[in-house]
Amino acid sequence: MTDRIVSAPRLRAFMERVFAAEGFDAGEAAQIADVLMQADLFGIESHGAQRMMYYHHNLASGSAVVGARPEVLRETPVSALIDGHFAMGQLTACFAMRRAIDKAKRTGVGLCAVRNSSHYGIAGYYTLMAAREGLASFSMTNTGPIMVPTFGREMMLGTNPMAFCMPAEPVPFWFDASTTVVTLGRVEVYAKRGKPMPEGWTIDGEGRACTDAGRMNASILSGGMGGILPLGGEGEMHGGHKGYGLAIMVEALTGVLAQGLTSPDMSGAHGDHTSHFFLAFDPAMFGDPADIHARMSAYLRRLRESERAPGQARILTPGERAFETQARREREGIPVEANTLAELEQIARALNIPGLS
């Protein structure tokens, strides 16, 4: 089966219909849809429309709660501790990042730790919020257990992604990456397409390399042994211990700092009690913001213009391809995988709303 191209406005309108039918008000439905649409526009298939069935199940089971509102539990001029009360992660995360942005504008820096949230989509969405205000920022989240520690075969850490964004021209430096070799969403996409995964992504319960996406996806979701490897791969030869360490760092700033659940204590691979961390800061604390912006832009340009390896057409800086993909998809539409499209139609029938067909 081939992908179907859906125009961005049509896909966005469908997502908003779904979340409105799930019980969210128009503003909330638009906000959740915007996070998913940003993933699809950037070409991050694992976190866009492909995630709709997951959210539909979460809302049906009550692991994400319509009508729940985040609550500030503890606050200083530069920080806040927030309880998400199991609202949709996108809504809680936007609430937290807006608070971090407001604090950064007043004091130069704002930090927010969140507990009792849920899957919040791509980490980099929230750093873009700060970049639009001229701020640099970090965004991190823990997830349910999916990563095996270096030299281990039991899932003990999440994909634990981190994102950083700093304004620049012609596009900001935008970096968003899991601390695993790949996300569970990528494994799910390969399973849907019936394709074998590249070797080096996952190991099975015996600690052997596994390329069967369907078998690995089922094993991860059932909580079996084996799992996705840390960024850098198996062992220490190619830096797997570095990805493992970065995942622990994210856990320290999310589940530990927010005093929520850490990855091994969450239910399921995705986790229903995630914690987040957001930090926004004003570069003007360190000097003329226009000069800092120009320096960042010039440095990224030097990277792109540096000598290329043989056979390579160009050198990209993080975020450049994402923004180019967005411009193209806004013109030409978004490819939606056939099995994902079937899931979207199934959701529409369940909610008695118009589908994409």
Coordinates of C-alpha atoms in Angstrom, one line a residue:
M1 CA 0.0 0.0 0.0
T2 CA 1.2 3.5 -0.8
D3 CA 1.1 6.7 1.2
R4 CA -1.7 9.1 0.5
I5 CA -1.0 12.8 0.2
V6 CA -3.3 15.0 2.3
S7 CA -3.2 18.8 2.3
A8 CA -1.9 20.3 5.5
P9 CA -5.2 22.4 6.1
R10 CA -7.3 19.2 5.5
L11 CA -5.2 17.1 7.9
R12 CA -5.2 19.9 10.5
A13 CA -9.0 20.3 10.3
F14 CA -9.5 16.6 10.7
M15 CA -7.3 16.5 13.8
E16 CA -9.1 19.4 15.3
R17 CA -12.5 17.6 14.6
V18 CA -11.2 14.5 16.4
F19 CA -10.0 16.3 19.5
A20 CA -13.2 18.4 19.7
A21 CA -15.3 15.2 19.4
E22 CA -13.1 13.7 22.2
G23 CA -14.4 16.6 24.4
F24 CA -11.8 19.3 24.2
D25 CA -12.8 22.9 23.6
A26 CA -11.9 24.5 20.3
G27 CA -8.8 26.2 21.6
E28 CA -7.5 23.0 23.2
A29 CA -8.3 20.9 20.1
A30 CA -6.4 23.4 18.0
Q31 CA -3.4 23.4 20.3
I32 CA -3.1 19.6 20.4
A33 CA -3.5 19.4 16.7
D34 CA -0.8 22.1 16.1
V35 CA 1.8 20.0 18.0
L36 CA 1.0 17.0 15.9
M37 CA 0.9 19.0 12.7
Q38 CA 4.3 20.5 13.4
A39 CA 5.7 16.9 13.6
D40 CA 4.2 16.0 10.2
L41 CA 5.2 19.2 8.6
F42 CA 8.8 18.7 9.8
G43 CA 8.8 15.2 8.4
I44 CA 8.7 13.5 11.9
E45 CA 6.2 10.8 10.9
S46 CA 6.4 9.0 14.2
H47 CA 4.9 11.9 16.1
G48 CA 2.2 13.3 13.8
A49 CA -1.0 11.6 12.5
Q50 CA 0.6 8.3 13.3
R51 CA 0.1 9.1 17.0
M52 CA -3.7 9.7 16.7
M53 CA -4.8 6.2 17.6
Y54 CA -2.5 6.2 20.6
Y55 CA -4.1 9.4 21.9
H56 CA -7.6 8.0 21.1
H57 CA -6.9 5.0 23.3
N58 CA -5.4 7.1 26.1
L59 CA -8.5 9.2 26.2
A60 CA -10.8 6.2 26.2
S61 CA -8.9 4.5 29.0
G62 CA -8.6 7.7 31.1
S63 CA -4.9 7.8 31.2
A64 CA -5.2 11.2 29.6
V65 CA -8.1 13.3 31.1
V66 CA -10.3 15.7 29.2
G67 CA -11.0 18.8 31.3
A68 CA -7.9 18.3 33.6
R69 CA -6.0 21.5 34.2
P70 CA -2.3 21.9 35.2
E71 CA -1.7 23.3 38.7
V72 CA 1.3 25.3 39.9
L73 CA 2.4 23.7 43.2
R74 CA 5.6 25.7 44.0
E75 CA 6.9 28.9 42.4
T76 CA 9.7 31.4 42.6
P77 CA 10.5 34.3 40.3
V78 CA 12.6 32.0 38.0
S79 CA 11.0 28.6 38.5
A80 CA 7.8 26.6 38.8
L81 CA 6.8 23.1 39.8
I82 CA 3.6 22.0 38.0
D83 CA 1.3 19.1 38.4
G84 CA -0.4 18.2 35.1
H85 CA -3.2 16.1 36.7
F86 CA -3.0 13.8 33.6
A87 CA -4.2 16.4 31.1
M88 CA -3.1 15.9 27.5
G89 CA 0.7 16.4 27.5
Q90 CA 0.5 19.1 24.8
L91 CA -1.7 21.3 26.8
T92 CA 0.3 20.9 30.0
A93 CA 3.6 21.4 28.2
C94 CA 2.4 24.6 26.5
F95 CA 1.2 25.9 29.8
A96 CA 4.7 25.2 31.4
M97 CA 6.7 26.6 28.5
R98 CA 4.6 29.8 28.4
R99 CA 5.3 30.2 32.1
A100 CA 9.1 29.7 31.5
I101 CA 9.0 32.2 28.7
D102 CA 7.2 34.8 30.9
K103 CA 9.8 34.3 33.6
A104 CA 12.6 34.6 31.2
K105 CA 11.3 37.9 29.9
R106 CA 11.0 39.3 33.4
T107 CA 14.2 37.9 35.0
G108 CA 16.3 36.5 32.1
V109 CA 15.6 32.9 32.9
G110 CA 12.7 30.6 33.5
L111 CA 12.6 26.9 34.5
C112 CA 9.6 24.7 34.9
A113 CA 9.4 21.1 36.0
V114 CA 6.2 19.1 35.4
R115 CA 4.9 15.8 36.8
N116 CA 1.8 13.7 36.2
S117 CA 1.6 14.6 32.6
S118 CA 1.3 12.5 29.5
H119 CA 2.9 12.1 26.0
Y120 CA 3.6 15.6 24.8
G121 CA 4.6 15.1 21.2
I122 CA 7.9 16.4 19.8
A123 CA 10.1 18.0 22.4
G124 CA 11.2 20.6 19.9
Y125 CA 7.7 22.1 19.5
Y126 CA 8.1 23.9 22.8
T127 CA 11.5 25.3 22.0
L128 CA 10.1 26.9 18.9
M129 CA 7.6 28.7 21.2
A130 CA 10.6 30.4 23.0
A131 CA 12.5 31.1 19.8
R132 CA 9.5 33.1 18.4
E133 CA 10.0 35.3 21.5
G134 CA 13.7 35.8 20.8
L135 CA 14.7 33.3 23.6
A136 CA 16.9 30.2 23.6
S137 CA 15.4 27.2 25.3
F138 CA 15.6 23.5 26.3
S139 CA 12.7 21.0 26.4
M140 CA 12.9 17.4 27.8
T141 CA 10.6 14.6 28.8
N142 CA 10.9 11.1 30.3
T143 CA 8.8 8.3 28.9
G144 CA 7.8 4.8 29.9
P145 CA 10.6 2.2 29.8
I146 CA 11.9 1.3 26.4
M147 CA 15.7 1.7 26.5
V148 CA 18.1 -1.0 27.8
P149 CA 21.1 0.3 29.8
T150 CA 24.5 -0.2 28.3
F151 CA 25.4 -3.9 28.9
G152 CA 21.8 -4.6 30.0
R153 CA 18.8 -6.3 28.5
E154 CA 15.9 -5.0 30.6
M155 CA 14.1 -1.8 29.6
M156 CA 14.9 0.7 32.4
L157 CA 14.9 4.1 30.7
G158 CA 12.6 6.0 28.2
T159 CA 13.4 7.4 24.8
N160 CA 14.0 10.5 27.0
P161 CA 14.2 13.1 24.2
M162 CA 15.8 16.5 24.6
A163 CA 15.5 19.6 22.4
F164 CA 17.4 22.9 22.2
C165 CA 16.6 25.9 20.0
M166 CA 18.5 29.2 19.5
P167 CA 17.3 31.9 17.1
A168 CA 19.4 32.5 14.0
E169 CA 19.0 33.3 10.3
P170 CA 17.8 32.1 7.9
V171 CA 16.4 29.4 10.3
P172 CA 17.0 28.8 14.0
F173 CA 19.4 26.1 15.3
W174 CA 16.7 23.5 16.1
F175 CA 17.9 20.2 17.6
D176 CA 15.4 17.5 18.8
A177 CA 16.6 14.0 19.4
S178 CA 15.8 11.0 21.5
T179 CA 18.5 9.5 23.6
T180 CA 17.7 6.1 22.1
V181 CA 19.0 5.1 18.6
V182 CA 15.4 5.5 17.4
T183 CA 12.0 6.2 19.0
L184 CA 9.3 3.6 19.6
G185 CA 7.3 5.5 17.0
R186 CA 10.0 4.6 14.3
V187 CA 9.7 1.0 15.3
E188 CA 5.9 1.3 15.0
V189 CA 6.2 2.8 11.5
Y190 CA 8.5 0.0 10.3
A191 CA 6.0 -2.5 11.8
K192 CA 3.1 -0.9 10.0
R193 CA 5.0 -1.0 6.7
G194 CA 6.1 -4.6 7.3
K195 CA 9.8 -3.6 6.8
P196 CA 12.8 -5.0 8.7
M197 CA 14.6 -2.5 10.9
P198 CA 18.3 -1.8 10.4
E199 CA 20.5 -3.9 12.6
G200 CA 21.7 -1.9 15.6
W201 CA 18.4 -0.4 16.7
T202 CA 17.1 -3.0 19.1
I203 CA 18.1 -6.2 20.9
D204 CA 15.7 -9.1 21.8
G205 CA 15.2 -10.7 25.2
E206 CA 18.4 -12.8 24.8
G207 CA 20.5 -9.7 24.1
R208 CA 20.8 -10.4 20.4
A209 CA 20.3 -7.9 17.6
C210 CA 16.7 -7.9 16.3
T211 CA 15.5 -6.5 13.0
D212 CA 11.9 -7.7 13.2
A213 CA 9.9 -4.5 13.8
G214 CA 6.6 -6.3 14.5
R215 CA 8.1 -8.7 17.0
M216 CA 10.1 -6.0 18.7
N217 CA 7.1 -3.6 18.9
A218 CA 4.9 -6.3 20.5
S219 CA 7.7 -7.3 22.9
I220 CA 8.2 -3.6 24.0
L221 CA 4.5 -3.0 24.5
S222 CA 4.1 -6.2 26.5
G223 CA 7.0 -5.3 28.8
G224 CA 9.2 -8.2 27.8
M225 CA 13.0 -8.3 27.9
G226 CA 15.1 -6.6 25.3
G227 CA 14.4 -3.1 23.9
I228 CA 15.8 -0.2 22.0
L229 CA 19.5 0.6 22.4
P230 CA 20.9 3.9 23.7
L231 CA 22.0 6.5 21.2
G232 CA 25.4 5.2 20.0
G233 CA 24.3 1.6 20.0
E234 CA 25.3 -1.5 21.8
G235 CA 28.2 -1.4 24.3
E236 CA 30.8 1.4 24.4
M237 CA 32.6 1.0 21.1
H238 CA 30.4 3.6 19.3
G239 CA 29.4 5.6 22.3
G240 CA 26.4 3.8 23.5
H241 CA 27.3 4.7 27.1
K242 CA 27.0 8.3 26.1
G243 CA 23.4 7.9 25.0
Y244 CA 22.8 6.0 28.2
G245 CA 24.3 8.8 30.3
L246 CA 22.2 11.5 28.5
A247 CA 19.0 9.5 29.1
I248 CA 19.8 9.5 32.8
M249 CA 20.5 13.2 32.7
V250 CA 17.0 13.7 31.2
E251 CA 15.5 11.5 33.9
A252 CA 17.2 13.5 36.6
L253 CA 15.7 16.8 35.2
T254 CA 12.3 15.3 34.7
G255 CA 11.0 12.5 36.9
V256 CA 13.5 13.1 39.7
L257 CA 13.4 16.9 39.8
A258 CA 9.7 17.1 39.4
Q259 CA 9.3 14.3 42.0
G260 CA 7.2 12.3 39.6
L261 CA 7.6 8.8 38.3
T262 CA 10.9 7.6 36.8
S263 CA 10.7 5.5 33.6
P264 CA 10.8 2.0 35.2
D265 CA 7.8 2.8 37.4
M266 CA 5.6 3.9 34.5
S267 CA 2.9 1.6 33.0
G268 CA 3.6 0.7 29.4
A269 CA 6.3 1.7 27.0
H270 CA 4.8 5.1 26.4
G271 CA 4.1 5.8 30.0
D272 CA 1.0 7.5 31.5
H273 CA 2.7 9.6 34.2
T274 CA 5.4 11.4 32.3
S275 CA 7.4 14.4 33.6
H276 CA 8.8 17.3 31.6
F277 CA 11.5 20.0 32.0
F278 CA 11.6 23.4 30.3
L279 CA 14.2 26.1 30.5
A280 CA 14.0 29.4 28.6
F281 CA 16.6 32.1 28.8
D282 CA 17.2 35.5 27.2
P283 CA 20.6 35.8 25.4
A284 CA 20.5 39.5 26.2
M285 CA 21.7 38.5 29.7
F286 CA 25.1 38.0 28.1
G287 CA 25.4 40.9 25.7
D288 CA 23.8 42.7 22.8
P289 CA 21.1 40.2 21.6
A290 CA 21.5 41.4 18.0
D291 CA 25.2 40.6 18.1
I292 CA 24.6 37.2 19.6
H293 CA 22.0 36.4 17.0
A294 CA 24.4 37.5 14.2
R295 CA 27.2 35.4 15.7
M296 CA 25.0 32.3 15.8
S297 CA 23.9 32.9 12.3
A298 CA 27.4 33.4 11.1
Y299 CA 28.7 30.2 12.8
L300 CA 25.9 28.1 11.3
R301 CA 26.7 29.5 7.9
R302 CA 30.4 28.6 8.3
L303 CA 29.4 25.0 9.1
R304 CA 27.2 24.8 6.0
E305 CA 29.9 26.3 3.8
S306 CA 32.7 24.2 5.2
E307 CA 34.4 21.5 3.0
R308 CA 32.2 18.6 2.2
A309 CA 33.1 14.9 2.2
P310 CA 33.5 13.3 -1.3
G311 CA 30.1 12.7 -2.9
Q312 CA 28.1 14.8 -0.5
A313 CA 26.0 17.6 -2.0
R314 CA 25.7 19.8 1.1
I315 CA 26.2 20.1 4.9
L316 CA 23.1 20.8 6.9
T317 CA 22.8 22.3 10.3
P318 CA 20.1 20.9 12.7
G319 CA 16.7 22.3 11.9
E320 CA 17.5 23.3 8.3
R321 CA 16.0 20.2 6.7
A322 CA 12.9 20.4 9.0
F323 CA 12.1 23.9 7.9
E324 CA 12.7 23.0 4.2
T325 CA 10.4 20.0 4.6
Q326 CA 7.7 22.2 6.2
A327 CA 7.8 24.7 3.3
R328 CA 7.5 21.8 0.8
R329 CA 4.7 20.0 2.7
E330 CA 2.7 23.2 3.1
R331 CA 2.8 23.5 -0.7
E332 CA 2.4 19.9 -1.7
G333 CA 0.7 18.1 1.1
I334 CA 1.7 15.6 3.8
P335 CA 2.2 11.9 3.0
V336 CA 0.1 9.7 5.4
E337 CA 0.9 6.0 5.6
A338 CA -1.9 3.7 4.5
N339 CA -2.3 1.9 7.8
T340 CA -2.3 5.2 9.6
L341 CA -4.9 6.5 7.3
A342 CA -7.0 3.4 8.1
E343 CA -6.6 4.2 11.8
L344 CA -7.8 7.7 11.2
E345 CA -10.9 6.5 9.5
Q346 CA -11.5 4.1 12.3
I347 CA -11.3 7.0 14.8
A348 CA -13.7 9.0 12.7
R349 CA -16.3 6.2 12.7
A350 CA -15.9 5.7 16.4
L351 CA -16.5 9.4 17.1
N352 CA -19.2 9.7 14.3
I353 CA -17.4 12.6 12.5
P354 CA -16.3 13.1 8.9
G355 CA -13.1 11.3 8.0
L356 CA -10.4 12.2 5.5
S357 CA -11.9 10.1 2.6

